[in-house]
Amino acid sequence: MPRRFAPPLARAFHPQKEFDVFISNAYAQSAAPAAGGAASLMQFLPLVLMFVVLYFIMIRPQMKRQKEHRAMIEALAKGDEVVIGGGIIGRVAKINESLLHVEVAKDVEIQVQRASVVQVLPKGTYK
């Protein structure tokens, strides 16, 4: 059996006992009594309840916002006044499958992805 490390002060005060500095003893636990079916289900109830609350507070509203944004992007038409992700306001000049040409000033158009549209403004907002 290899010799274990014992600090010098421990040898001076307790010469017969060696201290295990980095190794802790592991003891076996006694077997738990068999629980009934209802008791084991009650253990998982807080976890299930937490997932239900998270679904209604976080996941469901986010899915609703994604659905509304997708519908807004699909409904874009030429002449709509939009706000782009960087805060740029402009009027839609051309529409491709995945790109928009947005007129931000007279004879100045920028090309952006459709998904970068944050908001469709009411007509007459952009002059």
Short mmCIF file of C-alpha atoms in Angstrom, two decimals:
data_model
loop_
_atom_site.label_atom_id
_atom_site.label_comp_id
_atom_site.label_asym_id
_atom_site.label_seq_id
_atom_site.Cartn_x
_atom_site.Cartn_y
_atom_site.Cartn_z
CA MET A 1 0.00 0.00 0.00
CA PRO A 2 1.53 3.35 -0.99
CA ARG A 3 2.33 5.85 1.70
CA ARG A 4 -0.12 8.74 1.85
CA PHE A 5 0.85 12.35 2.25
CA ALA A 6 0.64 13.69 5.77
CA PRO A 7 1.32 17.36 6.51
CA PRO A 8 4.27 17.95 8.88
CA LEU A 9 2.11 19.49 11.61
CA ALA A 10 -0.30 16.58 11.47
CA ARG A 11 2.57 14.16 12.11
CA ALA A 12 3.69 16.18 15.10
CA PHE A 13 0.27 16.26 16.76
CA HIS A 14 -1.13 12.94 15.54
CA PRO A 15 1.74 10.61 14.71
CA GLN A 16 -0.49 7.55 14.41
CA LYS A 17 -3.06 9.17 12.03
CA GLU A 18 -2.37 10.21 8.45
CA PHE A 19 -4.55 12.79 6.72
CA ASP A 20 -5.86 12.29 3.23
CA VAL A 21 -5.58 15.70 1.62
CA PHE A 22 -6.97 15.09 -1.86
CA ILE A 23 -8.80 11.80 -1.46
CA SER A 24 -12.09 11.57 0.35
CA ASN A 25 -13.65 8.34 1.50
CA ALA A 26 -16.62 7.01 -0.44
CA TYR A 27 -19.24 5.12 1.53
CA ALA A 28 -22.02 3.04 0.04
CA GLN A 29 -25.55 4.20 0.73
CA SER A 30 -28.15 1.84 1.97
CA ALA A 31 -30.87 0.94 -0.49
CA ALA A 32 -33.87 3.24 -0.38
CA PRO A 33 -37.19 1.63 0.42
CA ALA A 34 -39.33 0.95 -2.64
CA ALA A 35 -41.63 3.93 -3.14
CA GLY A 36 -45.13 3.73 -4.51
CA GLY A 37 -46.00 4.87 -8.02
CA ALA A 38 -47.62 8.11 -6.82
CA ALA A 39 -44.56 9.16 -4.82
CA SER A 40 -42.23 8.77 -7.81
CA LEU A 41 -44.60 10.79 -10.00
CA MET A 42 -44.65 13.57 -7.42
CA GLN A 43 -40.87 13.92 -7.82
CA PHE A 44 -41.28 14.86 -11.49
CA LEU A 45 -44.25 17.17 -10.99
CA PRO A 46 -42.15 20.34 -10.31
CA LEU A 47 -40.03 19.66 -13.41
CA VAL A 48 -43.07 19.17 -15.63
CA LEU A 49 -44.74 22.24 -14.14
CA MET A 50 -41.62 24.32 -14.84
CA PHE A 51 -41.59 23.26 -18.52
CA VAL A 52 -45.29 24.11 -18.88
CA VAL A 53 -44.76 27.57 -17.41
CA LEU A 54 -41.71 28.18 -19.64
CA TYR A 55 -43.71 27.14 -22.68
CA PHE A 56 -46.50 29.63 -22.01
CA ILE A 57 -44.22 32.48 -20.88
CA MET A 58 -41.35 32.23 -23.38
CA ILE A 59 -41.78 29.75 -26.23
CA ARG A 60 -45.37 30.36 -27.30
CA PRO A 61 -45.13 34.19 -27.53
CA GLN A 62 -41.87 33.91 -29.51
CA MET A 63 -43.50 31.52 -31.98
CA LYS A 64 -46.41 33.96 -32.35
CA ARG A 65 -44.02 36.86 -33.10
CA GLN A 66 -42.17 34.74 -35.69
CA LYS A 67 -45.45 33.86 -37.38
CA GLU A 68 -46.51 37.54 -37.49
CA HIS A 69 -43.10 38.60 -38.88
CA ARG A 70 -43.23 35.90 -41.57
CA ALA A 71 -46.74 37.05 -42.59
CA MET A 72 -45.57 40.69 -42.72
CA ILE A 73 -42.63 39.81 -44.98
CA GLU A 74 -44.83 37.75 -47.29
CA ALA A 75 -47.30 40.66 -47.60
CA LEU A 76 -44.67 43.23 -48.68
CA ALA A 77 -45.50 45.04 -51.92
CA LYS A 78 -43.92 47.69 -54.10
CA GLY A 79 -44.45 51.15 -52.60
CA ASP A 80 -44.66 49.99 -48.97
CA GLU A 81 -42.80 52.15 -46.49
CA VAL A 82 -40.56 50.03 -44.25
CA VAL A 83 -38.01 50.22 -41.46
CA ILE A 84 -34.90 48.08 -41.99
CA GLY A 85 -32.99 46.38 -39.14
CA GLY A 86 -30.44 49.20 -38.85
CA GLY A 87 -33.16 51.80 -38.41
CA ILE A 88 -33.14 52.94 -42.04
CA ILE A 89 -36.52 54.10 -43.33
CA GLY A 90 -37.35 53.74 -47.01
CA ARG A 91 -39.86 52.80 -49.68
CA VAL A 92 -39.82 49.40 -51.40
CA ALA A 93 -38.84 49.90 -55.06
CA LYS A 94 -38.40 46.29 -56.28
CA ILE A 95 -39.08 42.89 -54.77
CA ASN A 96 -37.19 39.67 -55.54
CA GLU A 97 -37.58 36.26 -53.93
CA SER A 98 -35.14 36.97 -51.09
CA LEU A 99 -34.10 40.60 -51.66
CA LEU A 100 -35.72 44.02 -51.56
CA HIS A 101 -34.56 47.20 -53.25
CA VAL A 102 -35.40 49.99 -50.82
CA GLU A 103 -35.30 53.63 -51.92
CA VAL A 104 -33.86 55.64 -49.03
CA ALA A 105 -33.47 58.94 -50.88
CA LYS A 106 -34.17 60.24 -54.38
CA ASP A 107 -32.30 57.98 -56.82
CA VAL A 108 -30.59 56.10 -53.96
CA GLU A 109 -31.55 52.44 -53.54
CA ILE A 110 -30.12 49.85 -51.20
CA GLN A 111 -30.48 46.14 -51.54
CA VAL A 112 -31.43 44.24 -48.37
CA GLN A 113 -32.73 40.83 -47.42
CA ARG A 114 -36.46 40.53 -46.89
CA ALA A 115 -35.95 39.24 -43.34
CA SER A 116 -34.20 42.50 -42.36
CA VAL A 117 -37.50 44.40 -42.53
CA VAL A 118 -38.50 45.20 -38.97
CA GLN A 119 -41.71 47.13 -39.47
CA VAL A 120 -44.07 48.24 -42.22
CA LEU A 121 -45.01 51.89 -41.71
CA PRO A 122 -48.41 53.43 -42.50
CA LYS A 123 -48.66 55.10 -45.93
CA GLY A 124 -47.47 58.69 -45.95
CA THR A 125 -45.00 58.31 -43.06
CA TYR A 126 -41.94 58.46 -45.31
CA LYS A 127 -41.73 61.57 -47.51
#
